[in-house]
Every structure is written in C-alpha cells, then in structure tokens.
Coordinates of C-alpha atoms in Angstrom, one line a residue:
M4 CA 116.3 96.8 127.6
V5 CA 115.6 94.6 130.7
L6 CA 113.0 95.7 133.0
N7 CA 113.3 94.7 136.6
T8 CA 110.3 93.8 138.7
T9 CA 109.8 94.1 142.2
Y10 CA 107.2 91.2 142.5
S11 CA 107.9 88.4 144.9
F12 CA 106.4 85.2 145.7
D13 CA 107.7 85.6 149.4
E14 CA 104.6 86.8 150.9
Y15 CA 102.5 84.1 149.5
L16 CA 105.1 81.4 150.3
K17 CA 105.1 82.6 153.9
W18 CA 101.3 82.3 154.2
R19 CA 101.3 78.9 152.3
N20 CA 103.9 77.5 154.6
N21 CA 102.0 78.2 157.7
V22 CA 98.4 77.8 156.7
D23 CA 96.5 75.1 158.3
Y24 CA 93.9 73.7 156.0
Y25 CA 91.3 73.2 158.7
A26 CA 92.3 75.5 161.7
D27 CA 92.5 78.5 159.4
D28 CA 89.2 77.7 157.4
I29 CA 86.5 79.0 159.4
F30 CA 83.8 78.4 156.7
L31 CA 84.7 74.7 156.6
Q32 CA 84.4 74.8 160.4
K33 CA 81.0 76.3 160.3
V34 CA 79.7 74.0 157.7
T35 CA 81.1 70.9 159.6
H36 CA 79.4 72.1 162.8
Y37 CA 76.1 72.8 161.0
F38 CA 76.0 69.3 159.4
A39 CA 77.8 67.2 161.9
K40 CA 75.6 68.4 164.7
E41 CA 76.0 66.2 167.7
D42 CA 79.0 64.7 166.3
F43 CA 80.7 67.9 165.8
E44 CA 83.2 67.7 168.8
K45 CA 84.5 64.4 167.6
V46 CA 84.6 65.4 164.0
D47 CA 86.5 68.8 164.7
S48 CA 89.0 67.2 167.0
S49 CA 89.7 64.5 164.5
A50 CA 90.0 66.9 161.6
R51 CA 92.4 69.2 163.5
K52 CA 94.8 66.3 164.0
L53 CA 94.7 65.2 160.4
S54 CA 94.9 68.7 159.0
R55 CA 98.3 69.1 160.8
L56 CA 99.6 66.3 158.5
A57 CA 97.9 67.4 155.5
S58 CA 98.9 70.9 155.9
Y59 CA 102.6 70.4 156.4
R60 CA 104.1 66.9 156.2
W61 CA 101.9 65.6 153.4
R62 CA 101.8 69.0 151.7
D63 CA 105.5 68.8 151.3
I64 CA 105.8 65.3 150.2
A65 CA 103.1 65.9 147.5
D66 CA 105.3 68.8 146.2
D67 CA 108.4 66.6 146.2
I68 CA 106.9 63.5 144.6
A69 CA 105.8 65.6 141.7
Q70 CA 109.2 66.7 140.8
P71 CA 110.5 65.1 137.4
H72 CA 113.5 63.4 139.2
N73 CA 111.0 61.5 141.4
R74 CA 108.8 60.3 138.4
I75 CA 107.3 56.8 138.7
F76 CA 108.9 54.1 136.4
I77 CA 108.4 50.4 135.8
Q78 CA 110.9 47.4 136.2
H79 CA 109.7 44.8 133.9
Y80 CA 112.2 42.0 134.7
D81 CA 114.4 41.2 137.8
A82 CA 118.1 40.4 137.6
H83 CA 117.3 36.8 136.7
N84 CA 115.1 37.6 133.7
H85 CA 111.7 36.8 135.7
R86 CA 108.8 39.2 134.6
I87 CA 107.7 41.2 137.7
D88 CA 106.4 44.5 136.4
R89 CA 107.3 46.2 139.5
I90 CA 106.1 49.8 139.8
V91 CA 108.8 51.8 141.4
R92 CA 107.5 54.9 143.5
P93 CA 109.1 57.4 145.7
K94 CA 109.6 56.0 149.3
A95 CA 108.1 59.1 150.6
L96 CA 104.9 58.5 148.5
E97 CA 104.7 55.1 149.9
E98 CA 105.0 56.4 153.5
M99 CA 102.4 59.0 152.9
E100 CA 100.2 56.4 151.4
K101 CA 100.5 54.1 154.5
E102 CA 99.8 57.2 156.8
V103 CA 96.7 58.2 154.8
F104 CA 94.9 54.9 154.4
G105 CA 95.9 54.1 158.0
Q106 CA 93.4 56.5 158.9
G107 CA 90.7 53.9 158.3
L108 CA 88.7 56.4 156.5
F109 CA 86.2 53.9 155.3
S110 CA 85.9 52.0 158.6
S111 CA 82.5 51.4 160.4
K112 CA 84.4 53.2 163.2
T113 CA 84.7 56.5 161.4
L114 CA 81.7 58.8 161.4
P115 CA 80.2 59.9 158.0
W116 CA 81.2 63.6 158.4
E117 CA 84.5 62.6 159.9
R118 CA 85.2 60.8 156.7
L119 CA 84.3 63.6 154.4
V120 CA 85.8 66.5 156.1
K121 CA 89.1 64.4 156.3
L122 CA 89.0 63.6 152.5
I123 CA 88.4 67.4 151.8
L124 CA 91.5 68.1 153.8
I125 CA 93.5 65.5 152.0
Y126 CA 92.3 66.5 148.5
E127 CA 93.8 70.2 149.3
N128 CA 97.1 68.7 148.1
G129 CA 95.8 67.6 144.7
E130 CA 96.3 64.2 143.3
A131 CA 99.5 63.3 145.1
G132 CA 99.1 59.7 144.2
I133 CA 96.5 59.7 146.8
A134 CA 93.4 61.0 145.6
C135 CA 92.4 58.7 142.7
P136 CA 93.1 55.4 145.1
L137 CA 91.1 57.0 147.8
V138 CA 88.1 57.5 145.5
C139 CA 88.4 54.1 144.0
T140 CA 88.8 52.4 147.4
E141 CA 85.6 54.2 148.5
G142 CA 83.8 52.9 145.6
L143 CA 85.1 49.4 146.0
V144 CA 83.9 49.2 149.5
A145 CA 80.7 50.5 148.7
L146 CA 80.1 47.9 146.1
L147 CA 81.2 45.0 148.2
E148 CA 78.9 46.1 151.0
Q149 CA 76.1 45.3 148.6
Y150 CA 77.7 42.2 146.8
H151 CA 79.9 40.1 149.1
N152 CA 78.7 36.6 148.7
H153 CA 81.9 35.0 148.0
P154 CA 84.6 34.4 150.9
E155 CA 87.2 36.3 148.7
L156 CA 85.0 39.4 148.3
Q157 CA 84.5 39.3 152.1
K158 CA 88.2 39.3 152.6
I159 CA 88.8 42.1 150.2
L160 CA 86.0 44.2 151.8
K161 CA 87.5 43.6 155.4
H162 CA 91.1 44.6 154.1
C163 CA 89.9 47.9 152.4
K164 CA 87.4 48.7 155.1
E165 CA 88.8 47.8 158.4
G166 CA 92.2 46.7 157.7
I167 CA 94.0 43.3 158.5
D168 CA 96.8 43.6 161.0
G169 CA 97.2 47.4 160.5
D170 CA 97.4 47.1 156.8
F171 CA 94.8 48.6 154.5
G172 CA 93.9 47.6 151.1
I173 CA 93.8 50.1 148.2
G174 CA 91.4 49.9 145.3
A175 CA 91.5 50.9 141.7
Q176 CA 89.0 51.0 138.9
Y177 CA 89.8 49.6 135.2
L178 CA 87.2 50.4 132.5
S179 CA 88.8 52.0 129.5
E180 CA 89.8 50.0 126.3
I181 CA 91.4 51.4 123.3
Q182 CA 88.4 50.6 121.0
G183 CA 85.9 52.6 123.1
G184 CA 87.7 54.7 125.8
S185 CA 85.2 55.2 128.5
D186 CA 82.2 53.9 126.5
V187 CA 81.8 50.7 128.8
A188 CA 79.3 49.1 126.4
A189 CA 82.2 48.9 123.8
N190 CA 84.3 46.6 126.2
D191 CA 85.9 43.7 124.7
L192 CA 87.7 42.2 127.8
E193 CA 86.2 38.7 128.1
A194 CA 85.4 37.0 131.3
V195 CA 85.1 33.3 131.4
Q196 CA 83.5 31.5 134.4
D197 CA 85.6 28.9 136.1
G198 CA 83.8 27.4 139.0
D199 CA 83.0 30.0 141.7
H200 CA 85.2 32.7 139.9
W201 CA 86.0 34.2 136.5
L202 CA 89.0 34.5 134.2
L203 CA 89.7 37.6 132.3
Y204 CA 91.3 37.7 128.9
G205 CA 92.2 40.7 126.8
K206 CA 93.4 44.4 127.2
K207 CA 92.6 47.6 129.1
F208 CA 94.1 50.8 127.9
F209 CA 94.0 53.3 130.7
C210 CA 94.4 51.7 134.2
S211 CA 95.0 54.4 136.8
A212 CA 96.2 53.5 140.4
T213 CA 98.0 50.4 138.7
H214 CA 99.8 49.8 142.1
A215 CA 96.5 49.1 144.0
D216 CA 95.8 45.9 145.8
Y217 CA 92.2 45.3 144.2
V218 CA 90.4 46.4 141.1
V219 CA 86.8 47.1 140.2
I220 CA 86.9 46.0 136.6
T221 CA 84.3 45.8 133.7
A222 CA 84.3 42.7 131.5
R223 CA 82.0 40.9 129.1
P224 CA 81.0 37.3 130.0
K225 CA 81.6 35.0 127.3
G226 CA 78.8 34.8 124.8
S227 CA 77.0 37.6 126.3
E228 CA 76.0 41.2 124.9
H229 CA 76.1 42.5 128.5
V230 CA 79.1 43.9 130.4
G231 CA 79.5 42.9 134.0
L232 CA 81.4 44.2 137.0
F233 CA 83.9 42.0 138.8
A234 CA 86.3 42.4 141.8
M235 CA 90.0 41.5 140.9
P236 CA 92.9 41.0 143.4
S237 CA 96.2 42.3 141.9
W238 CA 98.2 39.7 143.6
I239 CA 98.1 36.0 143.9
D240 CA 100.0 35.8 147.0
K241 CA 99.9 37.8 150.4
S242 CA 103.5 39.0 150.0
R243 CA 102.6 41.1 147.0
G244 CA 105.2 39.3 144.9
K245 CA 103.4 37.6 142.1
R246 CA 100.8 39.2 139.9
N247 CA 97.5 37.6 139.1
N248 CA 98.2 36.4 135.7
Y249 CA 98.4 39.8 133.9
T250 CA 101.2 41.9 132.5
I251 CA 101.7 45.8 132.8
D252 CA 102.7 46.4 129.3
R253 CA 103.6 50.2 130.0
L254 CA 103.1 53.1 132.0
K255 CA 101.4 56.2 130.4
W256 CA 103.7 59.2 129.9
K257 CA 101.3 61.8 131.4
M258 CA 101.6 65.6 131.5
G259 CA 99.9 65.8 134.9
T260 CA 99.3 63.7 137.8
A261 CA 102.5 61.8 137.0
E262 CA 103.0 60.6 140.5
L263 CA 99.7 58.5 139.8
P264 CA 100.6 55.4 137.9
T265 CA 98.5 54.7 134.8
A266 CA 99.0 51.7 132.6
E267 CA 98.2 49.7 129.7
I268 CA 97.5 46.1 130.9
T269 CA 97.0 42.5 129.2
F270 CA 94.9 40.0 131.2
N271 CA 95.7 36.4 130.5
G272 CA 93.4 34.2 132.8
T273 CA 93.3 36.7 135.5
I274 CA 91.1 35.7 138.5
A275 CA 88.2 37.8 139.2
Y276 CA 84.9 37.6 141.2
K277 CA 81.6 38.7 140.1
T278 CA 79.7 41.5 141.9
G279 CA 76.0 41.7 141.3
P280 CA 74.1 40.7 138.4
I281 CA 75.2 40.6 134.9

C-alpha cells in the first residue's frame, strides 16, 4: 500500500529563496549596533551590501558547486607530459572566490566589526570552498603582522591583507602528517636552512585549501627536537604556473566539503620562510 503525503518543501523554499541574511536578521542587527557603537552606520551599510551577494548570488553558487558533477579534480600532467598538478575547480567557484576575497576583509581599511559581520554572512553558505581559506588567510595575516622580518614575508602580508593590483592572496595551513594526524609534536617534515630561507623535505597528509597562494606550515628544523612554523609560497612564479618544488600526490575523496580541495603532498626542497622563534 502506498501512502501519499501532502507535505511540501515549497513554503520553506519560498522563504529560503527570498531571505536576506542580514536585512531579515533583526537580532544580528541589534548585536552589531550594540558592539559597533559609533561605527554602526558604516558597518550596517557595508553589511547590507555584502548580504545581497551572500544571500542570493553566492548562495546559489554554493549550492551548485556542491553537486557531484561539479566535483573538483586534479590534472597531474599536461599534454606534453609535464608535471603540473593543476587543481580543476568550477569556474563559478573561482569567480565567487575573487568576489569574496576582493572585499579586502583583512585590510587595514576594513573596520573590525565590519569584518566580523561580513564573515558571519559569508559563513551562512557553509564551506562553499571559501570558509576554510578565509580562516586560514586571517591566521596568516595575523602571524605575519607579528613576524615579517624578510622581504618575501612582507610581500606575502601585503598580498593577503591589502591586495596587489586588485588581486588578493589566499592562505592555507598544513599541519597534519600520517604518523601523528593533528599531533604537531609528531611532525617529521624536515626544514633545512639555506641562507635566508629554508627548504622543506617530506610529506603532509591532509592539506586543505590546496589551491591557496601561501601556506602556514609546520616543520622540524634538521637536528632539532622542536617544531617550527614557516610561511611557504605555493608558486615560484607570479603567473601561478610553476609549483614551489612539491607535488600534489592525490586529492582526498571526502564525503563532505568536497568543494574544498584537500590533498596529500610531497615536498622536495620547497622554499619556506621562518616565522617567529624555533
């Protein structure tokens, strides 16, 4: 016997398709007003503008890129047998990424509460290949604001914080290794000093936001019992065409957040820069 149901998603979908994450959230507006104080007018105006993107355009893109037929994949070699390890992502995701990072969320021109409210609105759409890189970039900027005693670190900071010619750098964080997972003290990735920079040798097992421009990475200096923190450019050239002496061995086949590339990586003389004491 087949039982028919009268339940329908239509009422919910009508609400979802029309809701504005900020304009329709009176509680968030009141909290913002309370904490932003004299900056509220600017924060409120900026939040309303971004919310119209997050609530509709970015929401629709986030839904679409999560579909199985849009799953990210990797092209290890080009047609001429050159190792390229190109991560192929949906064009719509790349466009959304430029729009989100183009907001200059970590710029000195962006007010603290303006940044926070905008991040809240962006996170309404879940991971969407955006949330993890945003958090990692914020951490990278905070780290380099404290430790930027090398010209390359200063360039990375500027690229991620203020942008260069309208292009904003994206950060990632690589910690996990197969023998210890997130137990950083068990890291085996080796860092060998080479003049004013370091070279990395070994493997990382769970590297999310693999498409990022820069990476905060943990490694053990050769001969040391301590683990250090380094900033690593993903590319050797400005055109993002040649990787920094590492190979992406494979992408993880994840049940969730598939729109965010996560990989196993082998480092073979990868250039990195020390951040802080070891």
